[in-house]
Short mmCIF file of C-alpha atoms in Angstrom, two decimals:
data_model
loop_
_atom_site.label_atom_id
_atom_site.label_comp_id
_atom_site.label_asym_id
_atom_site.label_seq_id
_atom_site.Cartn_x
_atom_site.Cartn_y
_atom_site.Cartn_z
CA ALA A 154 13.11 12.56 -6.65
CA GLN A 155 14.63 14.44 -3.77
CA LYS A 156 18.02 13.31 -2.65
CA ILE A 157 20.85 14.21 -0.32
CA THR A 158 24.37 13.21 -1.29
CA GLN A 159 27.40 13.16 0.99
CA THR A 160 30.33 12.06 -1.13
CA GLN A 161 32.94 11.80 1.62
CA PRO A 162 32.55 8.57 3.60
CA GLY A 163 35.45 9.60 5.84
CA MET A 164 37.51 12.68 6.52
CA PHE A 165 40.28 13.52 8.91
CA VAL A 166 41.58 16.83 10.15
CA GLN A 167 44.26 18.03 12.51
CA GLU A 168 43.13 19.55 15.77
CA LYS A 169 42.61 23.33 15.55
CA GLU A 170 42.31 23.22 11.75
CA ALA A 171 39.11 23.98 9.85
CA VAL A 172 37.30 21.26 7.90
CA THR A 173 34.53 21.27 5.31
CA LEU A 174 32.06 18.42 5.01
CA ASP A 175 30.30 18.28 1.65
CA CYS A 176 26.57 17.98 1.05
CA THR A 177 24.68 18.33 -2.21
CA TYR A 178 20.94 18.10 -2.57
CA ASP A 179 18.40 17.68 -5.29
CA THR A 180 14.92 19.16 -5.16
CA SER A 181 12.59 21.02 -7.48
CA ASP A 182 10.74 22.67 -4.62
CA PRO A 183 11.68 26.35 -4.15
CA SER A 184 10.99 26.09 -0.42
CA TYR A 185 13.15 23.71 1.55
CA GLY A 186 15.29 23.47 4.64
CA LEU A 187 18.71 21.98 5.18
CA PHE A 188 20.04 20.54 8.43
CA TRP A 189 23.23 19.11 9.83
CA TYR A 190 23.30 16.60 12.67
CA LYS A 191 26.24 15.12 14.57
CA GLN A 192 26.30 11.55 15.84
CA PRO A 193 29.17 10.81 18.23
CA SER A 194 30.19 7.26 19.05
CA SER A 195 27.66 7.24 21.90
CA GLY A 196 24.94 7.18 19.25
CA GLU A 197 22.73 10.17 19.94
CA MET A 198 21.76 12.56 17.14
CA ILE A 199 22.67 16.15 17.92
CA PHE A 200 21.27 19.07 15.91
CA LEU A 201 23.98 21.46 14.74
CA ILE A 202 22.64 23.97 12.25
CA TYR A 203 19.72 24.85 9.97
CA GLN A 204 19.47 26.83 6.72
CA GLY A 205 16.23 27.80 5.03
CA SER A 206 16.17 28.10 1.26
CA TYR A 207 15.06 31.74 1.45
CA ASP A 208 17.59 32.76 4.07
CA GLN A 209 19.87 35.43 2.68
CA GLN A 210 22.75 34.82 5.04
CA ASN A 211 24.67 31.63 5.64
CA ALA A 212 23.69 30.08 8.96
CA THR A 213 26.24 30.06 11.77
CA GLU A 214 26.18 28.44 15.21
CA GLY A 215 29.38 28.94 17.17
CA ARG A 216 32.17 27.04 15.39
CA TYR A 217 29.73 25.66 12.83
CA SER A 218 28.75 27.46 9.66
CA LEU A 219 26.82 26.35 6.65
CA ASN A 220 28.22 27.32 3.27
CA PHE A 221 24.98 27.55 1.31
CA GLN A 222 25.38 27.78 -2.47
CA LYS A 223 21.88 27.66 -3.87
CA ALA A 224 22.80 27.61 -7.57
CA ARG A 225 25.11 24.66 -6.98
CA LYS A 226 22.63 22.99 -4.64
CA SER A 227 25.25 22.54 -2.00
CA ALA A 228 25.09 23.00 1.75
CA ASN A 229 28.54 22.27 3.10
CA LEU A 230 29.24 22.26 6.82
CA VAL A 231 32.34 24.14 7.93
CA ILE A 232 33.78 23.41 11.35
CA SER A 233 36.37 25.93 12.44
CA ALA A 234 39.14 25.19 14.95
CA SER A 235 38.44 21.47 15.15
CA GLN A 236 38.49 19.79 18.54
CA LEU A 237 38.98 16.16 19.47
CA GLY A 238 35.34 16.06 20.54
CA ASP A 239 34.30 16.83 16.98
CA SER A 240 35.19 13.27 15.97
CA ALA A 241 31.83 11.83 14.98
CA MET A 242 29.52 10.94 12.14
CA TYR A 243 27.90 13.95 10.47
CA PHE A 244 24.62 13.81 8.60
CA CYS A 245 23.18 16.31 6.17
CA ALA A 246 19.40 16.33 5.86
CA MET A 247 16.73 18.13 3.86
CA ARG A 248 13.09 18.78 4.59
CA GLU A 249 11.00 16.84 2.11
CA ALA A 250 9.10 19.04 -0.33
CA SER A 251 5.83 17.26 0.37
CA SER A 252 6.23 17.68 4.10
CA GLY A 253 3.72 20.45 4.57
CA GLY A 254 4.12 21.23 8.24
CA TYR A 255 5.44 17.80 9.11
CA ASN A 256 9.13 18.50 8.39
CA LYS A 257 9.85 15.00 7.16
CA LEU A 258 13.61 14.85 6.75
CA ILE A 259 15.62 13.01 4.12
CA PHE A 260 19.13 12.13 5.30
CA GLY A 261 22.39 11.59 3.51
CA ALA A 262 24.55 8.54 4.23
CA GLY A 263 26.86 10.53 6.49
CA THR A 264 30.54 11.47 6.71
CA ARG A 265 32.75 10.14 9.47
CA LEU A 266 35.13 12.80 10.74
CA ALA A 267 38.26 11.96 12.71
CA VAL A 268 40.12 14.76 14.45
CA HIS A 269 43.78 13.99 15.07
CA PRO A 270 45.82 15.64 17.84
CA ASP B 82 17.83 18.65 26.48
CA ALA B 83 14.51 17.66 24.96
CA GLY B 84 12.62 15.31 27.26
CA ILE B 85 12.44 12.25 25.07
CA THR B 86 12.98 8.68 26.22
CA GLN B 87 13.11 5.51 24.17
CA SER B 88 12.62 2.06 25.60
CA PRO B 89 14.06 -0.44 25.54
CA ARG B 90 17.57 0.74 24.69
CA HIS B 91 18.57 -2.68 23.43
CA LYS B 92 16.52 -5.69 22.39
CA VAL B 93 17.27 -9.05 20.88
CA THR B 94 14.38 -11.03 19.50
CA GLU B 95 13.65 -13.92 17.19
CA THR B 96 12.26 -13.86 13.69
CA GLY B 97 8.47 -13.94 13.67
CA THR B 98 7.91 -12.46 17.12
CA PRO B 99 6.09 -9.18 17.69
CA VAL B 100 8.10 -6.28 19.06
CA THR B 101 6.99 -2.90 20.36
CA LEU B 102 9.28 0.06 20.86
CA ARG B 103 8.18 2.98 22.96
CA CYS B 104 8.91 6.67 22.64
CA HIS B 105 7.89 8.90 25.52
CA GLN B 106 8.18 12.69 25.59
CA THR B 107 7.59 15.23 28.33
CA GLU B 108 7.52 18.28 26.02
CA ASN B 109 3.88 18.01 24.92
CA HIS B 110 4.93 18.36 21.26
CA ARG B 111 2.45 17.25 18.66
CA TYR B 112 4.97 16.13 16.04
CA MET B 113 6.63 12.77 16.59
CA TYR B 114 8.60 10.57 14.21
CA TRP B 115 10.14 7.11 13.97
CA TYR B 116 13.31 6.64 11.92
CA ARG B 117 15.58 3.69 11.37
CA GLN B 118 19.34 3.96 10.83
CA ASP B 119 21.28 1.51 8.72
CA PRO B 120 24.87 1.76 7.45
CA GLY B 121 25.07 3.51 4.09
CA HIS B 122 21.50 4.82 4.33
CA GLY B 123 21.58 7.48 6.98
CA LEU B 124 18.19 7.70 8.68
CA ARG B 125 14.98 6.76 6.94
CA LEU B 126 11.47 7.73 8.02
CA ILE B 127 9.16 4.90 9.06
CA HIS B 128 6.08 6.70 10.43
CA TYR B 129 5.19 10.09 11.77
CA SER B 130 2.41 11.65 13.79
CA TYR B 131 0.74 14.95 14.44
CA GLY B 132 -1.17 14.40 17.64
CA VAL B 133 -3.33 11.68 19.08
CA LYS B 134 -4.58 9.17 16.52
CA ASP B 135 -3.05 11.20 13.66
CA THR B 136 -0.35 9.07 12.06
CA ASP B 137 0.95 8.48 8.57
CA LYS B 138 3.45 6.34 6.69
CA GLY B 139 6.97 7.31 5.80
CA GLU B 140 9.43 6.03 3.24
CA VAL B 141 10.01 2.57 4.79
CA SER B 142 6.76 1.72 6.56
CA ASP B 143 6.27 -1.86 5.31
CA GLY B 144 6.24 -4.28 8.23
CA TYR B 145 5.68 -1.54 10.82
CA SER B 146 2.66 -0.05 12.51
CA VAL B 147 2.34 2.77 15.02
CA SER B 148 -0.09 4.01 17.59
CA ARG B 149 -0.49 7.26 19.44
CA SER B 150 -3.23 7.17 22.03
CA LYS B 151 -1.64 9.88 24.18
CA THR B 152 0.30 12.96 23.14
CA GLU B 153 3.35 11.84 25.08
CA ASP B 154 3.64 8.29 23.73
CA PHE B 155 4.37 7.06 20.22
CA LEU B 156 4.64 3.29 19.86
CA LEU B 157 6.28 1.46 16.98
CA THR B 158 5.28 -2.16 16.46
CA LEU B 159 6.90 -4.81 14.33
CA GLU B 160 4.04 -7.30 13.97
CA SER B 161 6.31 -10.17 12.94
CA ALA B 162 9.97 -9.23 13.14
CA THR B 163 12.33 -10.14 10.30
CA SER B 164 16.11 -10.05 10.13
CA SER B 165 15.91 -7.09 7.73
CA GLN B 166 14.44 -5.08 10.58
CA THR B 167 17.65 -5.36 12.57
CA SER B 168 18.54 -1.69 12.93
CA VAL B 169 18.86 1.24 15.24
CA TYR B 170 15.51 2.95 15.75
CA PHE B 171 15.27 6.62 16.59
CA CYS B 172 12.28 8.54 17.79
CA ALA B 173 12.18 12.30 17.26
CA ILE B 174 9.95 15.16 18.34
CA ARG B 175 9.42 18.66 17.02
CA GLU B 176 7.85 21.78 18.38
CA ASP B 177 5.21 23.34 16.12
CA THR B 178 7.14 26.55 15.58
CA ASP B 179 10.59 25.02 15.27
CA GLU B 180 12.23 23.54 12.19
CA LYS B 181 14.54 21.07 13.88
CA LEU B 182 13.82 17.61 15.17
CA PHE B 183 15.13 16.44 18.54
CA PHE B 184 16.07 12.79 18.66
CA GLY B 185 15.93 10.21 21.40
CA SER B 186 18.93 8.06 22.26
CA GLY B 187 17.88 5.22 19.99
CA THR B 188 16.97 1.55 20.36
CA GLN B 189 19.31 -1.11 19.03
CA LEU B 190 17.14 -3.97 17.79
CA SER B 191 18.57 -7.29 16.68
CA VAL B 192 16.31 -9.86 15.04
CA LEU B 193 17.92 -13.31 14.95
#
């Protein structure tokens, strides 16, 4: 069965430091997609970054990068130069293998990040 | 921002009553989804849709039904609400050529 695992329930980081949020996944499908979403205390879900399983380069979006290690089945989110506004819940998600074109996402349980001044 | 609106934002209801949550989009996207969020589970898919009258069940569909009579509206109905359906409900939309889902602001539902 496909699964997303986020082993860190909570993390904290000093402002301006970099932080890595872990995500491992399990799938037997060679074609899949990996996503990270941010959920601040206000509750909305904000898309951060996407990595396709066939993408050769690690995805980057501004201060966010995805450390994609296919053999290890990991898709860690790296946030560089943390800011106070980065304090939020972060979810890793994977496109279900049986999705076809529907992009049904499976989510991990999330990691709560606290950025300290 | 994606034009997606969920209503109501908050609702308190009693066990056994029917409840309908509405998701409205102005983007004319065919893909729409309903997820629920519970502590320790992340988000789990309830139902999804690809256009008018094209809907299917997700991982946690028991106790829920959906309807999509117009492209812009995706309704989620709890026929007889139970306390286990207390949750935050998110609607999401996706453009055909895009991988990512855009989420609405969520509906906090409490079933007493």
